[in-house]
XYZ file of C-alpha atoms in Angstrom:
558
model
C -75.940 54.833 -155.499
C -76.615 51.662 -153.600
C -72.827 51.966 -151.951
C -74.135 55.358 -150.278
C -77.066 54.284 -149.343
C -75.207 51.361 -147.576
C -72.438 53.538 -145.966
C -75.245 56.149 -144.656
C -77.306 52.764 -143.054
C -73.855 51.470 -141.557
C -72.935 55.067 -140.357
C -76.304 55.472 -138.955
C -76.007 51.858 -137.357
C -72.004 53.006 -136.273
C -74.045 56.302 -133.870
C -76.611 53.988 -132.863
C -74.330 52.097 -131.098
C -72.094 54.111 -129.396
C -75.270 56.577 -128.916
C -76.001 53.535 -126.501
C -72.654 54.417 -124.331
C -73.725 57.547 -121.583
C -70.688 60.208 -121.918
C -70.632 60.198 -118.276
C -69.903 55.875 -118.008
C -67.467 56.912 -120.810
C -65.158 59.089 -118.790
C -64.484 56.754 -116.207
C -62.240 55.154 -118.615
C -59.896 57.831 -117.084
C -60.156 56.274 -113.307
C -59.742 52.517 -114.580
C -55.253 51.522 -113.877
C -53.837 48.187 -115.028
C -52.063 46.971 -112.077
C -48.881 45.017 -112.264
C -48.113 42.849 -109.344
C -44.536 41.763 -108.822
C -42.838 39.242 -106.590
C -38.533 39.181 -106.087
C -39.004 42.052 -108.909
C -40.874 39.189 -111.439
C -43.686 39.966 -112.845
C -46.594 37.451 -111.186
C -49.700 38.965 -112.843
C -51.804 41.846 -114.060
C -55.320 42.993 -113.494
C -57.771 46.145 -113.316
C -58.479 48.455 -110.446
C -60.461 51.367 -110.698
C -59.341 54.927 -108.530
C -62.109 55.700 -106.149
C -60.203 59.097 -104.286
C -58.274 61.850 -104.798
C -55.614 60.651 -102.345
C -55.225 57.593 -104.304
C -57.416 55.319 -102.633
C -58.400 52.026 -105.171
C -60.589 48.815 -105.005
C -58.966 45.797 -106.822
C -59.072 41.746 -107.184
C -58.015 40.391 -103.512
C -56.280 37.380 -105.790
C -54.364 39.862 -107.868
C -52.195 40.796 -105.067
C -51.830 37.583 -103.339
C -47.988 36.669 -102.855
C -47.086 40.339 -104.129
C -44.159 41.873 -102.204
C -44.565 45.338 -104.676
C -47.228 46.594 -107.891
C -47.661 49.580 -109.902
C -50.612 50.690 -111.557
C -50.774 52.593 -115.025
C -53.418 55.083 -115.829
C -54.158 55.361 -119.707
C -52.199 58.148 -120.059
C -49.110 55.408 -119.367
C -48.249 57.090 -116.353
C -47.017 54.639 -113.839
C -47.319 54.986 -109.954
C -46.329 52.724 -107.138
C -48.598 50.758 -104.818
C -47.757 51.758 -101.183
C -49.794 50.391 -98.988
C -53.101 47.885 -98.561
C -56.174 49.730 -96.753
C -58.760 46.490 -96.556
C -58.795 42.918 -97.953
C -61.441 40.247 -97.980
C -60.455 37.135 -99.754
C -63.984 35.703 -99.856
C -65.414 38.591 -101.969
C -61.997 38.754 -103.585
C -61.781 42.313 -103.258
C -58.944 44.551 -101.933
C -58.996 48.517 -101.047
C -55.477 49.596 -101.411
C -53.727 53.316 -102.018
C -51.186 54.468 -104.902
C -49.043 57.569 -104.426
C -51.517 60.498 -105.312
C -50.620 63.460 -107.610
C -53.461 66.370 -108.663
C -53.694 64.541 -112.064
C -55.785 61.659 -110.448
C -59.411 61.616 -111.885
C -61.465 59.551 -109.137
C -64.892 58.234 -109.772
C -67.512 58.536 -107.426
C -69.444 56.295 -105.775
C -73.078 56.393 -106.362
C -75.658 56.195 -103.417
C -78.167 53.763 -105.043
C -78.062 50.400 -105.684
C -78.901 48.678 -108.608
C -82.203 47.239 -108.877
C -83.453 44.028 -111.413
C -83.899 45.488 -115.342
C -81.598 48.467 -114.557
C -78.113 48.609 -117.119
C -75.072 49.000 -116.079
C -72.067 50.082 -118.102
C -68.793 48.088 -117.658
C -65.861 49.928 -118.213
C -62.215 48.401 -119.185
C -58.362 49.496 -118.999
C -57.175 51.224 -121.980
C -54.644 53.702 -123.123
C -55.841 57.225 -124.222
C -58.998 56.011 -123.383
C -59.637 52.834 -125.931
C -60.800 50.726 -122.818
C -64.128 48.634 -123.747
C -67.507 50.028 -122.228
C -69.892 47.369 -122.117
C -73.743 47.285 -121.549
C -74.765 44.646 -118.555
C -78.698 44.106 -117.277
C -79.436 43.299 -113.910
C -81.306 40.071 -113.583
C -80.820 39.415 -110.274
C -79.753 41.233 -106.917
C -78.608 39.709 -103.585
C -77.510 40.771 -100.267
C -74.490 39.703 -98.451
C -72.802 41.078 -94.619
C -76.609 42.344 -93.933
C -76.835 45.144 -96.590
C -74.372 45.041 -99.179
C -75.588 43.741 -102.644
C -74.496 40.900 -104.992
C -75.369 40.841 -108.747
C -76.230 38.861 -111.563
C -75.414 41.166 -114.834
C -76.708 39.949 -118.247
C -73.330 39.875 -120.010
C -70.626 37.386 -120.611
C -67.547 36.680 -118.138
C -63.979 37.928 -119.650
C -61.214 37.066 -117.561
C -59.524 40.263 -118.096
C -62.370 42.704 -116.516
C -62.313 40.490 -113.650
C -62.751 43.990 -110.463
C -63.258 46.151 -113.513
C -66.202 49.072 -112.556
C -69.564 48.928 -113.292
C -70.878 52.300 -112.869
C -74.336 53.841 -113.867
C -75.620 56.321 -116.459
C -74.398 59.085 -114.508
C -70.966 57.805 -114.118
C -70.883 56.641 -110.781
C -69.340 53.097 -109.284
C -71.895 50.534 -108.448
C -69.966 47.361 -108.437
C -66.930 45.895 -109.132
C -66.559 42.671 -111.554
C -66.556 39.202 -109.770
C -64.612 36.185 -110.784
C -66.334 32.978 -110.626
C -66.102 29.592 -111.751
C -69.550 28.591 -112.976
C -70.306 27.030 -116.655
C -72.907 29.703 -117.281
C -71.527 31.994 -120.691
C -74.293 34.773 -120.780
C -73.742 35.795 -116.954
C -71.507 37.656 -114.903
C -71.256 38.389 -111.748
C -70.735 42.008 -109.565
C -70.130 42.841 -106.141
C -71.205 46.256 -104.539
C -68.260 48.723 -104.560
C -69.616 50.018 -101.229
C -68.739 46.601 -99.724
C -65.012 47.465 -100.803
C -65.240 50.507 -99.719
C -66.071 49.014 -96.172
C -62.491 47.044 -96.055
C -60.694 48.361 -93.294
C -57.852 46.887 -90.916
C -58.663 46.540 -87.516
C -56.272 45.056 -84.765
C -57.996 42.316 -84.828
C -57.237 41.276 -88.428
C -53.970 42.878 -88.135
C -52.012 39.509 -88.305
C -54.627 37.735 -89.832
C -53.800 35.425 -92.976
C -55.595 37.435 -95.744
C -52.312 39.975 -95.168
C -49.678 38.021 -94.410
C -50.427 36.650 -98.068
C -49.660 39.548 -99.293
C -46.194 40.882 -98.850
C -46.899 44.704 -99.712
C -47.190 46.800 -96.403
C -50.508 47.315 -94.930
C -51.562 50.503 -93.538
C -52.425 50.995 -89.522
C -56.547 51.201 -88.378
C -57.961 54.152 -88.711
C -58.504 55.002 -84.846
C -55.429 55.770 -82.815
C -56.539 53.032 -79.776
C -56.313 50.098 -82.817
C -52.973 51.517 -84.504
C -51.510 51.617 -81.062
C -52.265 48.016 -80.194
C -50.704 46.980 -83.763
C -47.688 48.954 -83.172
C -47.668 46.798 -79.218
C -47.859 44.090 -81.397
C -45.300 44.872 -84.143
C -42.997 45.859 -81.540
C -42.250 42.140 -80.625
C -41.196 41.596 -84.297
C -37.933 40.943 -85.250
C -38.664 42.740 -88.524
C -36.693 46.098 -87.583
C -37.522 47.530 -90.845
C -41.098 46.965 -91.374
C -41.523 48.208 -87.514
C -40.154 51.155 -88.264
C -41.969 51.728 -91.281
C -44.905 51.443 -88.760
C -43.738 54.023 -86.202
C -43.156 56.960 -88.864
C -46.797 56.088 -90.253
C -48.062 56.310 -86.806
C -46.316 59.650 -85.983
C -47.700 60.872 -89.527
C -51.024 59.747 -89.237
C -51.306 61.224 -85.699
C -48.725 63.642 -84.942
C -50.615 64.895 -81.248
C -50.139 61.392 -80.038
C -47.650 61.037 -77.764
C -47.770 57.330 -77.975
C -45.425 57.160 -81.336
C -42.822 59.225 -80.140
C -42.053 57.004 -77.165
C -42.126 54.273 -79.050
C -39.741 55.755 -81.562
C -37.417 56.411 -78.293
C -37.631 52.841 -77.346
C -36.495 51.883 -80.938
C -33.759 53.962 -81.382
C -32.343 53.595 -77.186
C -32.861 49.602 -78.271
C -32.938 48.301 -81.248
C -30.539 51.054 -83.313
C -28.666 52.316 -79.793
C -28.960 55.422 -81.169
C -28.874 57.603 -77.869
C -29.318 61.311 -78.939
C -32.473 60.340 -80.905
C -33.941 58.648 -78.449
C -33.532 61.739 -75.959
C -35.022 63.785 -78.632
C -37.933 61.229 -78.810
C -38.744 61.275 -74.578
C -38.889 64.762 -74.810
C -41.373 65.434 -77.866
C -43.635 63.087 -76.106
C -42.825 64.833 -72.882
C -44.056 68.137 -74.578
C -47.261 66.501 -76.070
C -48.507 64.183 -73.562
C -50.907 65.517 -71.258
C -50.458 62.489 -68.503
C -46.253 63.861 -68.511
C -46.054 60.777 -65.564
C -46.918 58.236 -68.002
C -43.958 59.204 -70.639
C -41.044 59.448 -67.305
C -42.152 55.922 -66.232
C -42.116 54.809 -69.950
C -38.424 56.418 -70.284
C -37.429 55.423 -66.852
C -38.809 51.318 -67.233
C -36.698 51.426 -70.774
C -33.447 52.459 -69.360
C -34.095 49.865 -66.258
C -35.664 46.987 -68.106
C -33.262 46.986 -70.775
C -30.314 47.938 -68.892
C -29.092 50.584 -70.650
C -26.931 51.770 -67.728
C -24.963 48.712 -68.035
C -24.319 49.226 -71.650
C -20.408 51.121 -71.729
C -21.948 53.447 -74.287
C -25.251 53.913 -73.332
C -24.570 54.354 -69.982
C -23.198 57.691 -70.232
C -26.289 59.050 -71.746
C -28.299 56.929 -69.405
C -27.197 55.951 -65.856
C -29.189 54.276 -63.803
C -29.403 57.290 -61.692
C -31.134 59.107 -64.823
C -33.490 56.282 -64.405
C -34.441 56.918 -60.622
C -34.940 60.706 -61.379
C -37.475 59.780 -63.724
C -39.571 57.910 -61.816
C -39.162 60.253 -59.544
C -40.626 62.891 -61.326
C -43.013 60.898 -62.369
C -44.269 60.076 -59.017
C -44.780 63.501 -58.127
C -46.768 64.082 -61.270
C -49.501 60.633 -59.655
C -48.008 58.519 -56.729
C -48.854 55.153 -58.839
C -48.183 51.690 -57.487
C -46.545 50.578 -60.690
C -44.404 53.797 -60.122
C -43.380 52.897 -57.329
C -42.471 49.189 -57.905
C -40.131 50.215 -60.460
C -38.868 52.469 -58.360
C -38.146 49.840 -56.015
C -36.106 47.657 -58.422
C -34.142 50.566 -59.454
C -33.200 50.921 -55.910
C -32.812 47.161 -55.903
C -30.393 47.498 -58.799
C -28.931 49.593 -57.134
C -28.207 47.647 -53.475
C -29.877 50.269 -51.604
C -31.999 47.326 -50.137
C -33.432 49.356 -47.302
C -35.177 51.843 -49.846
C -36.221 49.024 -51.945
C -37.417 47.600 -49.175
C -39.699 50.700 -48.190
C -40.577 51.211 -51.932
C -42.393 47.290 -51.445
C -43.639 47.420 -48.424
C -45.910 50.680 -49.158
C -47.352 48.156 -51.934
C -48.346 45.452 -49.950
C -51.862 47.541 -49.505
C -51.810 48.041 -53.119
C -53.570 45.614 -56.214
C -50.026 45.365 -56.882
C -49.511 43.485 -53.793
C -48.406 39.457 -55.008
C -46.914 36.519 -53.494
C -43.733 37.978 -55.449
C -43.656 41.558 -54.117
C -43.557 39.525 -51.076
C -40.698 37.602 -52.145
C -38.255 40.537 -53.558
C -38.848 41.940 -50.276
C -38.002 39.099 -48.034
C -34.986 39.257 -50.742
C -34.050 42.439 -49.209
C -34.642 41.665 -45.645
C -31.785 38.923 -46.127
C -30.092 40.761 -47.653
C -29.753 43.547 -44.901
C -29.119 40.996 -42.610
C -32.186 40.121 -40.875
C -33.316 36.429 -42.181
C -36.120 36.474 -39.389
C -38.137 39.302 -40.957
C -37.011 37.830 -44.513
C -39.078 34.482 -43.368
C -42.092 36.228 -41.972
C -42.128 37.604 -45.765
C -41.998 34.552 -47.222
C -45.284 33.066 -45.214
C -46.785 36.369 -46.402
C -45.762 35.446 -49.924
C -47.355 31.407 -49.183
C -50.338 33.094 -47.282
C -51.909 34.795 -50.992
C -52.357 31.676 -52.463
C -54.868 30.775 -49.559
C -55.120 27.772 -47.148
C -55.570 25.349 -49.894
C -52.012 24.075 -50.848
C -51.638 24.462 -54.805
C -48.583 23.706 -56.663
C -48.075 27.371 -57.665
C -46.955 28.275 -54.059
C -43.939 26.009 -54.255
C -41.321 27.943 -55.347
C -41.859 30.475 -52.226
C -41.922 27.692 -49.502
C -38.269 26.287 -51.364
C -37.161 29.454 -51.280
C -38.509 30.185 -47.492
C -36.668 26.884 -47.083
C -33.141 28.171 -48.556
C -33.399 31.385 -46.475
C -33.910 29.285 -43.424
C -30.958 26.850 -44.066
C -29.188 30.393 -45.194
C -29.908 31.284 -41.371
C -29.206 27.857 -39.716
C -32.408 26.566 -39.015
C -31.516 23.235 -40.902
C -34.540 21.313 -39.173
C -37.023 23.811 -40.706
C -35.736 24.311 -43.918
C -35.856 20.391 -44.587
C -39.550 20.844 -43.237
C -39.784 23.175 -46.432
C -38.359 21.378 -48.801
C -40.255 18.251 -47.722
C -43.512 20.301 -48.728
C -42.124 21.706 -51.805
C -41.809 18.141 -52.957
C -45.402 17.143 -51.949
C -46.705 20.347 -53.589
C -45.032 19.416 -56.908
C -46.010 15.172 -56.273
C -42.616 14.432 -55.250
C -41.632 14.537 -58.911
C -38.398 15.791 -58.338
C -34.720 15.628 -59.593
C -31.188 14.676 -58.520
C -30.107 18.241 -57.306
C -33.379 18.411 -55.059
C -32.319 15.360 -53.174
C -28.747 16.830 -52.484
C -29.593 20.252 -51.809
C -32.492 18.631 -49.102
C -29.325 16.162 -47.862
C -27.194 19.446 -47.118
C -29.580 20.733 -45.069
C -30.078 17.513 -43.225
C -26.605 16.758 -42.650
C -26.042 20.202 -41.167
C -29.061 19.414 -38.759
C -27.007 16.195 -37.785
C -30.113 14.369 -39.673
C -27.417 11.472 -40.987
C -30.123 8.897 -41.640
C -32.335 10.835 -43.524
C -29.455 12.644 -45.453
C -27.599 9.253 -46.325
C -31.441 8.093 -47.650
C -31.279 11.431 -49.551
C -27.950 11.104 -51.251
C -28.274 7.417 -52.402
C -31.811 8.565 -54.536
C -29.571 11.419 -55.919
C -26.859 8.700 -56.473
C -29.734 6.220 -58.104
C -30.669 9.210 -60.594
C -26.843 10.344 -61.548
C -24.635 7.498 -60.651
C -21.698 8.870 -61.927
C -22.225 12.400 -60.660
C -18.634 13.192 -58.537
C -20.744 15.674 -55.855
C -22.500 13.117 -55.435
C -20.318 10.532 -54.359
C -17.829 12.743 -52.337
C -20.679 13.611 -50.096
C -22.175 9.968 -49.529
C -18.328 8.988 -49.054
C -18.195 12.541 -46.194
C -21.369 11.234 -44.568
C -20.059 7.591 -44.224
C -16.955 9.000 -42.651
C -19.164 11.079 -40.520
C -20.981 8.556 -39.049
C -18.369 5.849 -39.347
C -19.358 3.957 -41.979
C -15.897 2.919 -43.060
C -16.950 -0.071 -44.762
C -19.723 1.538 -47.010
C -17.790 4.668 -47.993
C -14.429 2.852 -49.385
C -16.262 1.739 -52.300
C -18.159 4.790 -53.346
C -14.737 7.019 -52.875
C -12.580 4.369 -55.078
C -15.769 5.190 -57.563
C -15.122 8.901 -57.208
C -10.992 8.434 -57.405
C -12.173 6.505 -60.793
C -14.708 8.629 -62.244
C -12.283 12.174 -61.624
C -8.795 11.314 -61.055
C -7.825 14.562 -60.325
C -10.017 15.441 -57.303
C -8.290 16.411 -54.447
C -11.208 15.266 -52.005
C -11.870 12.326 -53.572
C -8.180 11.162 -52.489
C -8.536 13.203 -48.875
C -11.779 11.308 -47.812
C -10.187 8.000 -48.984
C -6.964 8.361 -47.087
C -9.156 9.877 -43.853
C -11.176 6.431 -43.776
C -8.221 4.379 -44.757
C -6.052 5.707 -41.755
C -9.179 4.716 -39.396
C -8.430 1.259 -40.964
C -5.125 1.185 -39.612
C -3.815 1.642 -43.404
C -1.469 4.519 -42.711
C 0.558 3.403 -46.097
C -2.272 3.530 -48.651
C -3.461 6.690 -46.807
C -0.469 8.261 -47.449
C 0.053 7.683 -50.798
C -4.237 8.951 -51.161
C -2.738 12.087 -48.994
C -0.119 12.553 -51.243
C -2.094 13.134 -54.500
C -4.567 15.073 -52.489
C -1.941 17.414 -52.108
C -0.654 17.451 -55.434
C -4.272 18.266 -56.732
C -4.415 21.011 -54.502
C -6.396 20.063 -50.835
C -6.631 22.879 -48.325
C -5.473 20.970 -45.614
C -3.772 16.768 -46.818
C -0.599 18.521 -46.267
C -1.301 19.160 -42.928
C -2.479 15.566 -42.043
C 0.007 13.971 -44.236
C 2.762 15.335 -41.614
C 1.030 13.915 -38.687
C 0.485 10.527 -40.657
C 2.883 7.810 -39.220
C-alpha cells in the first residue's frame, strides 16, 4: 500500500513539473539546429542556432563561426542542411544572423513584440533529436538597454556552455532573446540578449570589408538596397578573388534582376577576366534592354573595349574592334551629348591617330567641368602631332595656366613637357628656360638624366658653358655612365677642349670597349693633336664596331 501511495505522489510530482513547461515554449524545440562549423573540411566547433524564417533565415553565436570557411546545421529530425551565406554579424554582442538552404519542412519561430520585463519567466529551449532538447525555466531579475532600445538580460538560471545563443522564448512560444556567453564567477545567473537586436544585423557597404567578416570565411550576402550592393560589387571588382566575385555578380542579378547594373558588370567579367566574348555580348545587350539611361550601358561597353584594349587582343579583337568601340560611344552620345562621352570618344580617336578628331573631341571640353591641365595636355599632344608645335605650346600654358599664378609643384610635369615640345620644335633657348623651372618647382631635387636631357638642349642652343656645367653634375651622379662621357668628350671637341676631353674618352674606351664613338671622338681630338698614328688605329676600331662615318675619315687620315 505505501509503494502506491508513493508512486501516485511521485507521478503527481512527475505532471507537476512538466505541467510547468507551456506546450507552445515546447514546440520550439522544432526551430532549435545544432550547427557544425568546419574549417579545411575539420570540424572546429559546434553550437545552437535557432530558425527565425521560412526562407531559412537564423540567429547564432558570432564566435561559433569565427575562422569557418563552411557549417551545416541539423534540425532534430537529423536532417542536415548547408550554411550559405552570413546576413549580419556583431562580434561585441556575439551574435550572427545567417541563412541555411530553405525547404517547406522548416518550422520558424516567431518573434514576439514585447520585451521582457523584471519577474517575468522565460523558457529556455535546447537542441535535441525528436524533440528531447532541455526546456528550462529562467526569471528576469534585471533588464538593460543597449544601441538605444534593444534590451539586455539578467535570467535567474545557471550558465551551461552548451545553450550558449540557445532561444529564450515566452509562454506563447515566441523568441525573446538569445543566450549570452560571459565570463563572470556568478553560478545562479545567465545572461540574454534581445533577439530583435539580431534580427537588426545587416551588411551595409560600409562594413562590407570590415574585420568581423573577413573572420569568417563563409560568404556573406550583399545589402539589402541595390545603391549598397552595387558599391560592394565596385569594390569586389578590384579583387583578385575571380571566384568569390563572381559568386557576387549572380547574387546581384538574382537579388535584382531589373537592374541593369549586374549585367554589365557580368559583361565586364566575362570580356576580362574569363575572355569569354559571346557572353559578354549577351551581357551588353540584356542591360541594353533593361536600362532606362541606354547611353550609360554604350559608354560602359564602349570604355571596356577601349580601356582594356580588347581590340588589341588577336582574339578579342574580332568580336571587338576598336571601331565597335567608337560606334558605341557614338550611339551613346546621341542618346545625352555627355562630356565624359565625349572624352572617351576622343581617346578612341586618339587610339586611333585620327589626331585632328581627337583634337576637336578636346577642345569642345575645354568649356566643360571636364576641362584639366591634362585635357590640355593630350591636346597639345595632338597639335604636335599634326605638325603644328606652335599651337601645341599655347596648349601647354593653358595646361600651366589651371593651376593659377601661384607656382606649385604639381604643374611641373606640363612646363617639362612644354619644354620637350619646344626643344622638339627648335627653340633650344626656351625649352632650357622650362626645364630650369621644372627644377625649381620640384627644389632642384633632380637626377642624372635631368641634367643631360637639359645639356642637349643647351648644346643645340650653342649654350657650351652651361651644357659642359650640366654634363659634369650628370657625370658627378653616374660616373661610369658611357652617354655620359661620350657627350662631355663631343662638347670638349666642340669647343676645343682637347686637353680635357682625352681623359674622359680613354674613360669611355675603358668602361665599353666596344663603342664605336667612344674610339671616333678619341681619334677626332687626337688628329687635332697632330697624332695621326694613334688616331688611326682609334679610327680603325671605330670602324670595326660599326661608326657611320670613321671609314670615311680614316681614308683622308695621313
Amino acid at each position: 500500500m505505501k509503494k502506491i501511495f508513493l508512486f501516485i505522489i511521485l507521478a503527481a510530482l512527475f505532471v507537476q513539473a512538466f505541467a510547468k513547461i507551456p506546450k507552445k515554449a515546447g514546440n520550439v524545440r522544432n526551430s532549435v539546429a545544432s550547427i557544425l562549423v568546419y574549417k579545411n573540411g575539420e570540424l572546429l566547433r559546434s553550437g545552437i542556432g535557432v530558425l527565425v524564417n521560412v526562407d531559412g533565415e537564423m540567429l547564432s553565436s558570432y564566435s561559433l563561426f569565427v575562422d569557418a570557411d563552411s557549417a551545416v546545421a541539423i534540425d532534430t529530425r537529423g536532417v542536415v542542411r548547408p550554411v550559405i551565406k552570413i546576413l549580419g554579424a556583431d562580434e561585441t554582442y556575439d551574435c550572427i544572423r545567417l541563412s541555411i538552404q530553405p525547404d517547406k519542412k522548416l518550422k520558424p519561430v516567431e518573434y514576439s513584440s514585447r520585451p521582457a520585463t523584471n519577474g517575468n519567466i522565460l523558457y529556455m529551449v535546447g537542441y535535441g533529436v525528436k524533440k528531447s532538447g532541455a526546456v528550462e525555466e529562467a526569471k528576469v531579475e534585471k533588464t538593460d538597454t543597449i544601441s538605444g532600445s534593444h534590451h539586455y538580460y539578467t535570467l535567474r538560471l545557471p550558465l551551461q556552455e552548451k545553450y550558449i545563443s540557445a532561444p529564450l522564448v515566452d509562454a506563447e512560444g515566441q523568441l525573446v532573446a538569445l543566450l549570452q556567453s560571459i565570463e563572470a564567477d556568478d553560478t545562479l545567473h545567465s545572461y540574454a540578449l534581445a533577439a530583435n537586436y539580431a534580427k537588426s544585423l545587416t551588411i551595409r557597404a560600409t562594413n562590407y570589408n570590415s574585420e568581423r567578416f573577413s573572420r569568417i570565411g563563409i560568404r556573406k550576402a550583399l545589402p539589402v538596397t541595390e545603391e549598397e550592393a552595387l558599391s560592394c560589387l565596385l569594390l569586389q571588382s578590384f579583387s583578385s578573388d575571380s571566384s568569390a566575385y563572381k559568386a557576387m555578380l549572380d547574387e546581384y542579378v538574382v537579388q535584382f534582376p531589373e537592374s541593369h547594373q549586374g549585367h554589365l558588370y557580368l559583361a565586364e567579367y566575362n570580356a576580362i577576366r574569363i575572355k569569354k566574348y559571346d557572353a559578354a555580348e549577351a551581357g551588353w545587350e540584356k542591360a541594353l534592354a533593361l536600362a532606362a539611361n541606354k547611353g550609360d550601358v554604350l559608354y560602359h561597353k564602349a570604355n571596356t573595349i577601349y580601356a582594356h584594349k580588347l581590340y588589341a587582343d588577336t582574339v578579342a579583337s574580332a568580336t571587338f574592334p576598336i571601331d565597335s568601340a567608337l560606334a558605341c560611344v557614338n550611339r551613346a552620345l546621341e542618346v545625352e551629348n555627355l562630356p565624359i562621352y565625349t572624352r572617351l570618344k576622343g581617346n578612341i580617336l586618339y587610339t586611333k591617330r585620327d589626331y585632328a578628331g581627337a583634337f576637336d573631341c578636346y577642345s569642345a571640353l575645354t568649356s566643360t567641368n571636364l576641362c584639366d591641365a591634362e585635357l590640355y595636355a593630350i591636346a597639345a599632344n595632338c597639335k604636335e602631332l599634326l605638325g603644328d608645335p606652335d599651337a601645341a605650346i599655347l596648349h601647354l600654358d593653358s595646361a600651366i595656366a589651371t593651376f593659377g599664378q601661384v607656382p606649385i609643384a604639381a604643374m611641373a610635369p606640363y612646363v617639362l613637357n612644354r619644354g620637350l615640345v619646344k626643344n622638339r620644335a627648335g627653340r633650344y633657348r626656351e625649352a632650357v628656360l622650362d626645364y630650369n623651372a621644372y627644377a625649381k618647382l620640384l627644389g632642384n631635387r633632380m637626377n642624372a638624366n635631368f641634367y643631360y636631357l637639359r645639356e642637349q638642349a643647351e648644346y643645340s642652343g650653342k649654350m657650351y658653358r652651361l651644357a659642359l656645367a650640366d654634363i659634369d653634375v650628370a657625370l658627378a651622379l653616374e660616373p661610369d655612365n658611357i652617354t655620359f662621357l661620350i657627350e662631355k668628350g663631343r662638347i670638349c671637341y666642340r669647343v676645343n677642349m682637347i686637353d680635357e676631353a682625352l681623359p674622359v674618352l680613354a674613360k669611355a674606351m675603358a668602361v665599353a670597349p666596344e663603342n664605336p664613338d667612344a674610339y671616333y671622338l678619341m681619334a677626332r681630338c687626337q688628329m687635332l693633336k697632330g697624332d695621326n698614328a694613334a688616331a688611326k688605329e682609334n679610327l680603325q676600331k671605330a670602324v670595326k664596331y660599326g661608326h657611320p662615318t670613321a671609314a670615311e675619315t680614316l681614308k683622308n687620315i695621313k
